[in-house]
Amino acid sequence: MPLEDDLRDILRKARVGQGLSVADVARQTGLPGSDITALERGDQPQHRDELMAVAKALGLRVDPLEHIAIKHWMPQPTPPLSFVETIHGNINGYAVKGYVLHDDEKAVIIDTGYNALAILDVLHRCGLELIAICLTHGHADHAEGIDRLLQHREVPVYVGPEDLPLMRWRPRADLLAVPSDGQILQVGTLTVRCMVTPGHTPGGMCYRLEQDGQRVCFVGDTIFAGSIGGSNPATLYATHLESVRRRVLKLPETTFLLPGHGPATTVREELLFNPFAEAG
């Protein structure tokens, strides 16, 4: 599975998040605006000095940028996790992932992956009792289909309240649950903790599991392998970086990060290869 973002995506997200125009970046770097535009169009950097100048102007780490843009870095494959079923879907050809976390015949859904039918198939095939739906945020590719899932079984839907305006369909008020930071959800013998991580959206959430040495965090679009989701609105960019740097990347380095798009990764690899991570 390729990275969700390449160099052009990373540069554009950093520039737009800081409210900079191409001309602003050109002035800061001394490079022609056409060179900045070319990089955001997908052209390869002409030399490392060019990459260094743009990285400095945008507050990005140049070594990870070089690994992604030139050395084609990819995270190490994640070993199979017996308690997680990955749900693959797409929205107009755009790939998205959701997850079913289960243990002792109990299950929670973490994002729908825009594929409620696949989730229902997993629940039936594995004989799982659904006990909750947990949304990392309210965008359609992560939340669409909860009406079908609630027809199967009415359960609490955990979602940051600030994201309710983003949802095209909302559950009844009595089914909505506001996740508080550190709140525990018990799934069989598994303990899941809610983690507030605004930035990609105002009400962004992650859900982390630390059990018998297995550390996993379902991160939605808060962070990708080698990048982050877009900050929506762009004024949340600084908040987004805070969530990534002070929350997600402060988890134990062996924690597997399962995003909504692109390959899984680990905290250790993102500390080394994510341009948005804080410089060591």
PDB file of C-alpha atoms in Angstrom:
ATOM      1  CA  MET A   1       0.000   0.000   0.000  1.00  0.00           C
ATOM      2  CA  PRO A   2       1.558   3.349  -1.026  1.00  0.00           C
ATOM      3  CA  LEU A   3       1.927   6.290   1.329  1.00  0.00           C
ATOM      4  CA  GLU A   4      -1.163   8.446   1.581  1.00  0.00           C
ATOM      5  CA  ASP A   5       0.871  11.606   0.933  1.00  0.00           C
ATOM      6  CA  ASP A   6       3.844  12.347  -1.279  1.00  0.00           C
ATOM      7  CA  LEU A   7       6.070  15.433  -1.238  1.00  0.00           C
ATOM      8  CA  ARG A   8       3.540  17.664  -2.983  1.00  0.00           C
ATOM      9  CA  ASP A   9       0.804  16.810  -0.459  1.00  0.00           C
ATOM     10  CA  ILE A  10       3.120  17.421   2.485  1.00  0.00           C
ATOM     11  CA  LEU A  11       4.309  20.795   1.229  1.00  0.00           C
ATOM     12  CA  ARG A  12       0.818  21.976   0.378  1.00  0.00           C
ATOM     13  CA  LYS A  13      -0.602  20.951   3.750  1.00  0.00           C
ATOM     14  CA  ALA A  14       2.190  22.755   5.609  1.00  0.00           C
ATOM     15  CA  ARG A  15       1.922  25.887   3.472  1.00  0.00           C
ATOM     16  CA  VAL A  16      -1.879  26.161   3.543  1.00  0.00           C
ATOM     17  CA  GLY A  17      -1.975  25.328   7.253  1.00  0.00           C
ATOM     18  CA  GLN A  18       0.242  28.316   7.981  1.00  0.00           C
ATOM     19  CA  GLY A  19      -1.712  30.628   5.702  1.00  0.00           C
ATOM     20  CA  LEU A  20       1.229  31.137   3.346  1.00  0.00           C
ATOM     21  CA  SER A  21       0.995  31.780  -0.364  1.00  0.00           C
ATOM     22  CA  VAL A  22       3.440  30.402  -2.896  1.00  0.00           C
ATOM     23  CA  ALA A  23       4.834  33.934  -3.146  1.00  0.00           C
ATOM     24  CA  ASP A  24       5.382  33.998   0.635  1.00  0.00           C
ATOM     25  CA  VAL A  25       7.403  30.787   0.487  1.00  0.00           C
ATOM     26  CA  ALA A  26       9.354  32.061  -2.509  1.00  0.00           C
ATOM     27  CA  ARG A  27      10.332  35.214  -0.587  1.00  0.00           C
ATOM     28  CA  GLN A  28      11.412  33.220   2.469  1.00  0.00           C
ATOM     29  CA  THR A  29      13.467  30.738   0.471  1.00  0.00           C
ATOM     30  CA  GLY A  30      14.826  32.971  -2.270  1.00  0.00           C
ATOM     31  CA  LEU A  31      13.594  30.405  -4.794  1.00  0.00           C
ATOM     32  CA  PRO A  32      11.455  31.299  -7.807  1.00  0.00           C
ATOM     33  CA  GLY A  33       7.757  30.860  -7.199  1.00  0.00           C
ATOM     34  CA  SER A  34       7.671  28.574 -10.227  1.00  0.00           C
ATOM     35  CA  ASP A  35      10.006  26.174  -8.395  1.00  0.00           C
ATOM     36  CA  ILE A  36       7.653  26.049  -5.387  1.00  0.00           C
ATOM     37  CA  THR A  37       4.701  25.446  -7.672  1.00  0.00           C
ATOM     38  CA  ALA A  38       6.604  22.694  -9.477  1.00  0.00           C
ATOM     39  CA  LEU A  39       7.291  20.886  -6.201  1.00  0.00           C
ATOM     40  CA  GLU A  40       3.623  21.109  -5.238  1.00  0.00           C
ATOM     41  CA  ARG A  41       2.750  19.810  -8.697  1.00  0.00           C
ATOM     42  CA  GLY A  42       4.807  16.690  -8.096  1.00  0.00           C
ATOM     43  CA  ASP A  43       8.162  17.500  -9.663  1.00  0.00           C
ATOM     44  CA  GLN A  44      11.258  16.081  -7.997  1.00  0.00           C
ATOM     45  CA  PRO A  45      13.449  18.604  -6.134  1.00  0.00           C
ATOM     46  CA  GLN A  46      16.445  19.606  -8.238  1.00  0.00           C
ATOM     47  CA  HIS A  47      18.887  19.374  -5.315  1.00  0.00           C
ATOM     48  CA  ARG A  48      18.910  18.966  -1.533  1.00  0.00           C
ATOM     49  CA  ASP A  49      19.514  22.684  -0.931  1.00  0.00           C
ATOM     50  CA  GLU A  50      16.149  23.398  -2.540  1.00  0.00           C
ATOM     51  CA  LEU A  51      14.475  20.874  -0.257  1.00  0.00           C
ATOM     52  CA  MET A  52      16.284  22.316   2.779  1.00  0.00           C
ATOM     53  CA  ALA A  53      15.158  25.848   1.986  1.00  0.00           C
ATOM     54  CA  VAL A  54      11.507  24.887   1.543  1.00  0.00           C
ATOM     55  CA  ALA A  55      11.545  22.679   4.650  1.00  0.00           C
ATOM     56  CA  LYS A  56      12.950  25.517   6.763  1.00  0.00           C
ATOM     57  CA  ALA A  57      10.371  27.991   5.451  1.00  0.00           C
ATOM     58  CA  LEU A  58       7.523  25.587   6.248  1.00  0.00           C
ATOM     59  CA  GLY A  59       8.834  24.317   9.600  1.00  0.00           C
ATOM     60  CA  LEU A  60       9.314  20.770   8.291  1.00  0.00           C
ATOM     61  CA  ARG A  61      12.179  18.345   8.929  1.00  0.00           C
ATOM     62  CA  VAL A  62      14.349  18.018   5.859  1.00  0.00           C
ATOM     63  CA  ASP A  63      15.743  14.501   6.448  1.00  0.00           C
ATOM     64  CA  PRO A  64      12.289  12.879   6.527  1.00  0.00           C
ATOM     65  CA  LEU A  65      11.305  14.911   3.456  1.00  0.00           C
ATOM     66  CA  GLU A  66      14.355  13.566   1.664  1.00  0.00           C
ATOM     67  CA  HIS A  67      13.563  10.003   2.690  1.00  0.00           C
ATOM     68  CA  ILE A  68      10.006  10.332   1.352  1.00  0.00           C
ATOM     69  CA  ALA A  69      10.706  12.350  -1.814  1.00  0.00           C
ATOM     70  CA  ILE A  70      13.997  10.832  -2.939  1.00  0.00           C
ATOM     71  CA  LYS A  71      14.655   7.584  -1.063  1.00  0.00           C
ATOM     72  CA  HIS A  72      11.007   6.414  -1.254  1.00  0.00           C
ATOM     73  CA  TRP A  73      10.738   5.475   2.428  1.00  0.00           C
ATOM     74  CA  MET A  74       7.968   3.114   3.476  1.00  0.00           C
ATOM     75  CA  PRO A  75       7.118   1.952   7.006  1.00  0.00           C
ATOM     76  CA  GLN A  76       7.871  -1.609   8.007  1.00  0.00           C
ATOM     77  CA  PRO A  77       4.893  -3.951   7.476  1.00  0.00           C
ATOM     78  CA  THR A  78       2.680  -4.317  10.523  1.00  0.00           C
ATOM     79  CA  PRO A  79       2.278  -7.908  11.743  1.00  0.00           C
ATOM     80  CA  PRO A  80      -1.269  -9.306  11.799  1.00  0.00           C
ATOM     81  CA  LEU A  81      -3.246  -8.302  14.868  1.00  0.00           C
ATOM     82  CA  SER A  82      -5.623 -11.104  15.846  1.00  0.00           C
ATOM     83  CA  PHE A  83      -8.054  -8.737  17.562  1.00  0.00           C
ATOM     84  CA  VAL A  84      -8.401  -6.254  14.656  1.00  0.00           C
ATOM     85  CA  GLU A  85     -10.267  -6.688  11.375  1.00  0.00           C
ATOM     86  CA  THR A  86      -9.466  -4.011   8.796  1.00  0.00           C
ATOM     87  CA  ILE A  87     -12.374  -2.733   6.715  1.00  0.00           C
ATOM     88  CA  HIS A  88     -11.476  -1.485   3.231  1.00  0.00           C
ATOM     89  CA  GLY A  89     -13.734   0.870   1.337  1.00  0.00           C
ATOM     90  CA  ASN A  90     -13.555   3.680  -1.148  1.00  0.00           C
ATOM     91  CA  ILE A  91     -15.392   6.890  -1.841  1.00  0.00           C
ATOM     92  CA  ASN A  92     -15.294   7.825  -5.514  1.00  0.00           C
ATOM     93  CA  GLY A  93     -12.143   5.751  -5.918  1.00  0.00           C
ATOM     94  CA  TYR A  94     -10.442   7.163  -2.811  1.00  0.00           C
ATOM     95  CA  ALA A  95      -9.359   4.327  -0.504  1.00  0.00           C
ATOM     96  CA  VAL A  96     -10.327   4.499   3.159  1.00  0.00           C
ATOM     97  CA  LYS A  97     -10.049   2.127   6.110  1.00  0.00           C
ATOM     98  CA  GLY A  98     -12.135   1.394   9.168  1.00  0.00           C
ATOM     99  CA  TYR A  99     -11.579  -1.226  11.841  1.00  0.00           C
ATOM    100  CA  VAL A 100     -13.450  -3.772  13.942  1.00  0.00           C
ATOM    101  CA  LEU A 101     -11.784  -4.333  17.312  1.00  0.00           C
ATOM    102  CA  HIS A 102     -13.001  -7.487  19.022  1.00  0.00           C
ATOM    103  CA  ASP A 103     -12.419  -9.843  21.912  1.00  0.00           C
ATOM    104  CA  ASP A 104     -14.506 -12.452  23.742  1.00  0.00           C
ATOM    105  CA  GLU A 105     -17.283 -12.148  21.116  1.00  0.00           C
ATOM    106  CA  LYS A 106     -17.668  -8.397  21.753  1.00  0.00           C
ATOM    107  CA  ALA A 107     -16.805  -5.770  19.142  1.00  0.00           C
ATOM    108  CA  VAL A 108     -16.498  -2.030  18.613  1.00  0.00           C
ATOM    109  CA  ILE A 109     -16.301  -0.355  15.226  1.00  0.00           C
ATOM    110  CA  ILE A 110     -13.679   2.349  14.833  1.00  0.00           C
ATOM    111  CA  ASP A 111     -14.766   4.323  11.758  1.00  0.00           C
ATOM    112  CA  THR A 112     -16.884   2.750   9.048  1.00  0.00           C
ATOM    113  CA  GLY A 113     -14.403   2.816   6.173  1.00  0.00           C
ATOM    114  CA  TYR A 114     -17.375   3.854   4.032  1.00  0.00           C
ATOM    115  CA  ASN A 115     -18.277   0.164   3.917  1.00  0.00           C
ATOM    116  CA  ALA A 116     -21.040  -0.787   6.354  1.00  0.00           C
ATOM    117  CA  LEU A 117     -21.775  -4.007   4.444  1.00  0.00           C
ATOM    118  CA  ALA A 118     -18.236  -5.291   4.990  1.00  0.00           C
ATOM    119  CA  ILE A 119     -18.513  -4.495   8.691  1.00  0.00           C
ATOM    120  CA  LEU A 120     -21.809  -6.351   8.987  1.00  0.00           C
ATOM    121  CA  ASP A 121     -20.232  -9.315   7.218  1.00  0.00           C
ATOM    122  CA  VAL A 122     -17.397  -9.405   9.779  1.00  0.00           C
ATOM    123  CA  LEU A 123     -19.848  -9.190  12.681  1.00  0.00           C
ATOM    124  CA  HIS A 124     -21.970 -12.063  11.298  1.00  0.00           C
ATOM    125  CA  ARG A 125     -19.073 -14.232  10.152  1.00  0.00           C
ATOM    126  CA  CYS A 126     -17.223 -13.970  13.452  1.00  0.00           C
ATOM    127  CA  GLY A 127     -20.310 -14.112  15.653  1.00  0.00           C
ATOM    128  CA  LEU A 128     -19.558 -10.757  17.279  1.00  0.00           C
ATOM    129  CA  GLU A 129     -21.876  -8.660  19.422  1.00  0.00           C
ATOM    130  CA  LEU A 130     -21.537  -4.978  18.570  1.00  0.00           C
ATOM    131  CA  ILE A 131     -21.321  -2.820  21.700  1.00  0.00           C
ATOM    132  CA  ALA A 132     -20.244   0.613  20.367  1.00  0.00           C
ATOM    133  CA  ILE A 133     -19.291   2.655  17.323  1.00  0.00           C
ATOM    134  CA  CYS A 134     -16.306   4.956  17.797  1.00  0.00           C
ATOM    135  CA  LEU A 135     -15.662   7.697  15.242  1.00  0.00           C
ATOM    136  CA  THR A 136     -12.312   9.416  14.951  1.00  0.00           C
ATOM    137  CA  HIS A 137     -14.094  12.313  13.225  1.00  0.00           C
ATOM    138  CA  GLY A 138     -17.236  13.179  11.328  1.00  0.00           C
ATOM    139  CA  HIS A 139     -16.164  13.155   7.679  1.00  0.00           C
ATOM    140  CA  ALA A 140     -18.300  10.976   5.415  1.00  0.00           C
ATOM    141  CA  ASP A 141     -15.540   8.525   4.484  1.00  0.00           C
ATOM    142  CA  HIS A 142     -15.219   7.628   8.181  1.00  0.00           C
ATOM    143  CA  ALA A 143     -18.806   8.016   9.387  1.00  0.00           C
ATOM    144  CA  GLU A 144     -21.057   7.151   6.461  1.00  0.00           C
ATOM    145  CA  GLY A 145     -23.071   3.967   7.009  1.00  0.00           C
ATOM    146  CA  ILE A 146     -23.697   4.220  10.736  1.00  0.00           C
ATOM    147  CA  ASP A 147     -27.429   4.270   9.999  1.00  0.00           C
ATOM    148  CA  ARG A 148     -27.102   0.759   8.488  1.00  0.00           C
ATOM    149  CA  LEU A 149     -25.038  -0.393  11.459  1.00  0.00           C
ATOM    150  CA  LEU A 150     -27.540   0.961  13.971  1.00  0.00           C
ATOM    151  CA  GLN A 151     -30.313  -0.891  12.164  1.00  0.00           C
ATOM    152  CA  HIS A 152     -28.332  -4.050  12.940  1.00  0.00           C
ATOM    153  CA  ARG A 153     -27.989  -3.112  16.603  1.00  0.00           C
ATOM    154  CA  GLU A 154     -28.567   0.144  18.479  1.00  0.00           C
ATOM    155  CA  VAL A 155     -25.382   0.998  20.363  1.00  0.00           C
ATOM    156  CA  PRO A 156     -23.727   4.198  21.614  1.00  0.00           C
ATOM    157  CA  VAL A 157     -21.946   6.242  18.939  1.00  0.00           C
ATOM    158  CA  TYR A 158     -18.866   7.999  20.281  1.00  0.00           C
ATOM    159  CA  VAL A 159     -17.957  11.173  18.400  1.00  0.00           C
ATOM    160  CA  GLY A 160     -16.482  14.519  19.359  1.00  0.00           C
ATOM    161  CA  PRO A 161     -19.476  16.896  19.608  1.00  0.00           C
ATOM    162  CA  GLU A 162     -17.667  19.562  17.595  1.00  0.00           C
ATOM    163  CA  ASP A 163     -17.811  17.198  14.619  1.00  0.00           C
ATOM    164  CA  LEU A 164     -21.572  16.685  14.608  1.00  0.00           C
ATOM    165  CA  PRO A 165     -22.081  19.495  12.037  1.00  0.00           C
ATOM    166  CA  LEU A 166     -19.814  17.555   9.642  1.00  0.00           C
ATOM    167  CA  MET A 167     -22.034  14.475   9.638  1.00  0.00           C
ATOM    168  CA  ARG A 168     -24.609  14.072   6.872  1.00  0.00           C
ATOM    169  CA  TRP A 169     -26.615  11.665   9.037  1.00  0.00           C
ATOM    170  CA  ARG A 170     -26.649  11.775  12.822  1.00  0.00           C
ATOM    171  CA  PRO A 171     -27.884   9.183  15.303  1.00  0.00           C
ATOM    172  CA  ARG A 172     -30.689   9.999  17.710  1.00  0.00           C
ATOM    173  CA  ALA A 173     -29.583  12.107  20.631  1.00  0.00           C
ATOM    174  CA  ASP A 174     -29.983   9.221  23.074  1.00  0.00           C
ATOM    175  CA  LEU A 175     -27.441   7.162  21.088  1.00  0.00           C
ATOM    176  CA  LEU A 176     -24.799   9.890  20.935  1.00  0.00           C
ATOM    177  CA  ALA A 177     -21.974   9.559  23.453  1.00  0.00           C
ATOM    178  CA  VAL A 178     -19.423  12.301  24.070  1.00  0.00           C
ATOM    179  CA  PRO A 179     -15.980  10.711  24.548  1.00  0.00           C
ATOM    180  CA  SER A 180     -13.937  12.360  27.283  1.00  0.00           C
ATOM    181  CA  ASP A 181     -10.164  12.262  27.317  1.00  0.00           C
ATOM    182  CA  GLY A 182      -8.971   9.088  29.003  1.00  0.00           C
ATOM    183  CA  GLN A 183     -12.438   7.535  29.073  1.00  0.00           C
ATOM    184  CA  ILE A 184     -12.327   3.734  29.075  1.00  0.00           C
ATOM    185  CA  LEU A 185     -14.338   1.396  26.852  1.00  0.00           C
ATOM    186  CA  GLN A 186     -14.176  -2.283  27.736  1.00  0.00           C
ATOM    187  CA  VAL A 187     -14.256  -4.722  24.815  1.00  0.00           C
ATOM    188  CA  GLY A 188     -14.153  -8.198  26.301  1.00  0.00           C
ATOM    189  CA  THR A 189     -10.807  -8.245  28.081  1.00  0.00           C
ATOM    190  CA  LEU A 190      -9.468  -5.334  25.990  1.00  0.00           C
ATOM    191  CA  THR A 191      -9.328  -1.829  27.441  1.00  0.00           C
ATOM    192  CA  VAL A 192      -9.667   1.058  24.985  1.00  0.00           C
ATOM    193  CA  ARG A 193      -8.951   4.651  26.021  1.00  0.00           C
ATOM    194  CA  CYS A 194     -10.335   7.694  24.240  1.00  0.00           C
ATOM    195  CA  MET A 195      -7.777  10.353  23.360  1.00  0.00           C
ATOM    196  CA  VAL A 196      -8.841  13.853  22.311  1.00  0.00           C
ATOM    197  CA  THR A 197      -6.814  14.954  19.271  1.00  0.00           C
ATOM    198  CA  PRO A 198      -8.364  17.969  17.506  1.00  0.00           C
ATOM    199  CA  GLY A 199      -6.763  19.354  14.369  1.00  0.00           C
ATOM    200  CA  HIS A 200      -7.827  17.389  11.341  1.00  0.00           C
ATOM    201  CA  THR A 201     -11.299  18.353  12.522  1.00  0.00           C
ATOM    202  CA  PRO A 202     -12.413  20.329  15.581  1.00  0.00           C
ATOM    203  CA  GLY A 203     -13.655  17.206  17.392  1.00  0.00           C
ATOM    204  CA  GLY A 204     -10.959  14.744  16.329  1.00  0.00           C
ATOM    205  CA  MET A 205     -10.417  11.631  18.459  1.00  0.00           C
ATOM    206  CA  CYS A 206      -8.011   8.710  18.615  1.00  0.00           C
ATOM    207  CA  TYR A 207      -8.618   5.428  20.419  1.00  0.00           C
ATOM    208  CA  ARG A 208      -5.688   3.617  22.006  1.00  0.00           C
ATOM    209  CA  LEU A 209      -5.284   0.099  23.293  1.00  0.00           C
ATOM    210  CA  GLU A 210      -2.579  -1.029  25.703  1.00  0.00           C
ATOM    211  CA  GLN A 211      -3.029  -4.657  26.602  1.00  0.00           C
ATOM    212  CA  ASP A 212      -0.537  -7.387  27.490  1.00  0.00           C
ATOM    213  CA  GLY A 213       2.270  -5.666  25.611  1.00  0.00           C
ATOM    214  CA  GLN A 214       0.068  -4.970  22.561  1.00  0.00           C
ATOM    215  CA  ARG A 215      -0.014  -1.235  21.959  1.00  0.00           C
ATOM    216  CA  VAL A 216      -2.257   0.031  19.169  1.00  0.00           C
ATOM    217  CA  CYS A 217      -3.735   3.445  18.434  1.00  0.00           C
ATOM    218  CA  PHE A 218      -6.488   4.030  15.891  1.00  0.00           C
ATOM    219  CA  VAL A 219      -5.597   7.483  14.631  1.00  0.00           C
ATOM    220  CA  GLY A 220      -8.073   8.246  11.819  1.00  0.00           C
ATOM    221  CA  ASP A 221      -6.652  11.163   9.823  1.00  0.00           C
ATOM    222  CA  THR A 222      -4.748  12.748  12.710  1.00  0.00           C
ATOM    223  CA  ILE A 223      -1.511  11.246  11.402  1.00  0.00           C
ATOM    224  CA  PHE A 224      -0.489   9.181   8.385  1.00  0.00           C
ATOM    225  CA  ALA A 225       2.691   7.279   7.693  1.00  0.00           C
ATOM    226  CA  GLY A 226       5.054  10.133   6.848  1.00  0.00           C
ATOM    227  CA  SER A 227       2.442  12.901   7.009  1.00  0.00           C
ATOM    228  CA  ILE A 228      -0.724  14.192   8.658  1.00  0.00           C
ATOM    229  CA  GLY A 229      -4.277  14.715   7.489  1.00  0.00           C
ATOM    230  CA  GLY A 230      -5.262  18.131   6.250  1.00  0.00           C
ATOM    231  CA  SER A 231      -6.253  20.582   8.985  1.00  0.00           C
ATOM    232  CA  ASN A 232      -9.941  21.471   8.552  1.00  0.00           C
ATOM    233  CA  PRO A 233     -10.249  24.402   8.850  1.00  0.00           C
ATOM    234  CA  ALA A 234      -6.663  25.489   8.168  1.00  0.00           C
ATOM    235  CA  THR A 235      -6.741  27.634  11.319  1.00  0.00           C
ATOM    236  CA  LEU A 236      -6.506  24.364  13.292  1.00  0.00           C
ATOM    237  CA  TYR A 237      -3.025  23.618  11.898  1.00  0.00           C
ATOM    238  CA  ALA A 238      -1.155  24.593  15.089  1.00  0.00           C
ATOM    239  CA  THR A 239      -3.672  22.625  17.171  1.00  0.00           C
ATOM    240  CA  HIS A 240      -3.231  19.681  14.821  1.00  0.00           C
ATOM    241  CA  LEU A 241       0.552  19.718  15.232  1.00  0.00           C
ATOM    242  CA  GLU A 242       0.089  19.840  18.991  1.00  0.00           C
ATOM    243  CA  SER A 243      -2.133  16.743  18.867  1.00  0.00           C
ATOM    244  CA  VAL A 244       0.416  14.902  16.720  1.00  0.00           C
ATOM    245  CA  ARG A 245       3.524  15.936  18.624  1.00  0.00           C
ATOM    246  CA  ARG A 246       2.270  16.076  22.205  1.00  0.00           C
ATOM    247  CA  ARG A 247      -0.246  13.262  22.156  1.00  0.00           C
ATOM    248  CA  VAL A 248       0.168  10.639  19.431  1.00  0.00           C
ATOM    249  CA  LEU A 249       3.965  10.749  19.218  1.00  0.00           C
ATOM    250  CA  LYS A 250       4.301  10.700  23.001  1.00  0.00           C
ATOM    251  CA  LEU A 251       2.845   7.203  23.095  1.00  0.00           C
ATOM    252  CA  PRO A 252       5.338   4.342  23.580  1.00  0.00           C
ATOM    253  CA  GLU A 253       7.531   4.007  20.493  1.00  0.00           C
ATOM    254  CA  THR A 254       6.387   0.442  19.860  1.00  0.00           C
ATOM    255  CA  THR A 255       2.753   1.559  19.462  1.00  0.00           C
ATOM    256  CA  PHE A 256       1.221   0.589  16.119  1.00  0.00           C
ATOM    257  CA  LEU A 257      -0.632   3.479  14.502  1.00  0.00           C
ATOM    258  CA  LEU A 258      -3.611   2.424  12.376  1.00  0.00           C
ATOM    259  CA  PRO A 259      -4.752   5.345  10.180  1.00  0.00           C
ATOM    260  CA  GLY A 260      -7.786   5.910   7.996  1.00  0.00           C
ATOM    261  CA  HIS A 261      -5.688   6.044   4.824  1.00  0.00           C
ATOM    262  CA  GLY A 262      -2.378   4.589   3.716  1.00  0.00           C
ATOM    263  CA  PRO A 263      -0.237   1.988   5.476  1.00  0.00           C
ATOM    264  CA  ALA A 264       0.011   1.376   9.198  1.00  0.00           C
ATOM    265  CA  THR A 265       3.116   2.616  10.957  1.00  0.00           C
ATOM    266  CA  THR A 266       4.604   2.950  14.450  1.00  0.00           C
ATOM    267  CA  VAL A 267       5.399   5.840  16.753  1.00  0.00           C
ATOM    268  CA  ARG A 268       9.106   5.013  16.419  1.00  0.00           C
ATOM    269  CA  GLU A 269       9.042   5.254  12.630  1.00  0.00           C
ATOM    270  CA  GLU A 270       7.079   8.505  12.668  1.00  0.00           C
ATOM    271  CA  LEU A 271       9.536  10.071  15.101  1.00  0.00           C
ATOM    272  CA  LEU A 272      12.238   9.254  12.568  1.00  0.00           C
ATOM    273  CA  PHE A 273      10.499   9.787   9.222  1.00  0.00           C
ATOM    274  CA  ASN A 274       7.533  12.133   9.620  1.00  0.00           C
ATOM    275  CA  PRO A 275       8.372  15.687   8.455  1.00  0.00           C
ATOM    276  CA  PHE A 276       5.729  17.123  10.802  1.00  0.00           C
ATOM    277  CA  ALA A 277       7.197  15.479  13.916  1.00  0.00           C
ATOM    278  CA  GLU A 278       9.062  17.735  16.294  1.00  0.00           C
ATOM    279  CA  ALA A 279      12.778  17.974  15.605  1.00  0.00           C
ATOM    280  CA  GLY A 280      14.818  16.018  18.137  1.00  0.00           C
TER     281      GLY A 280
END
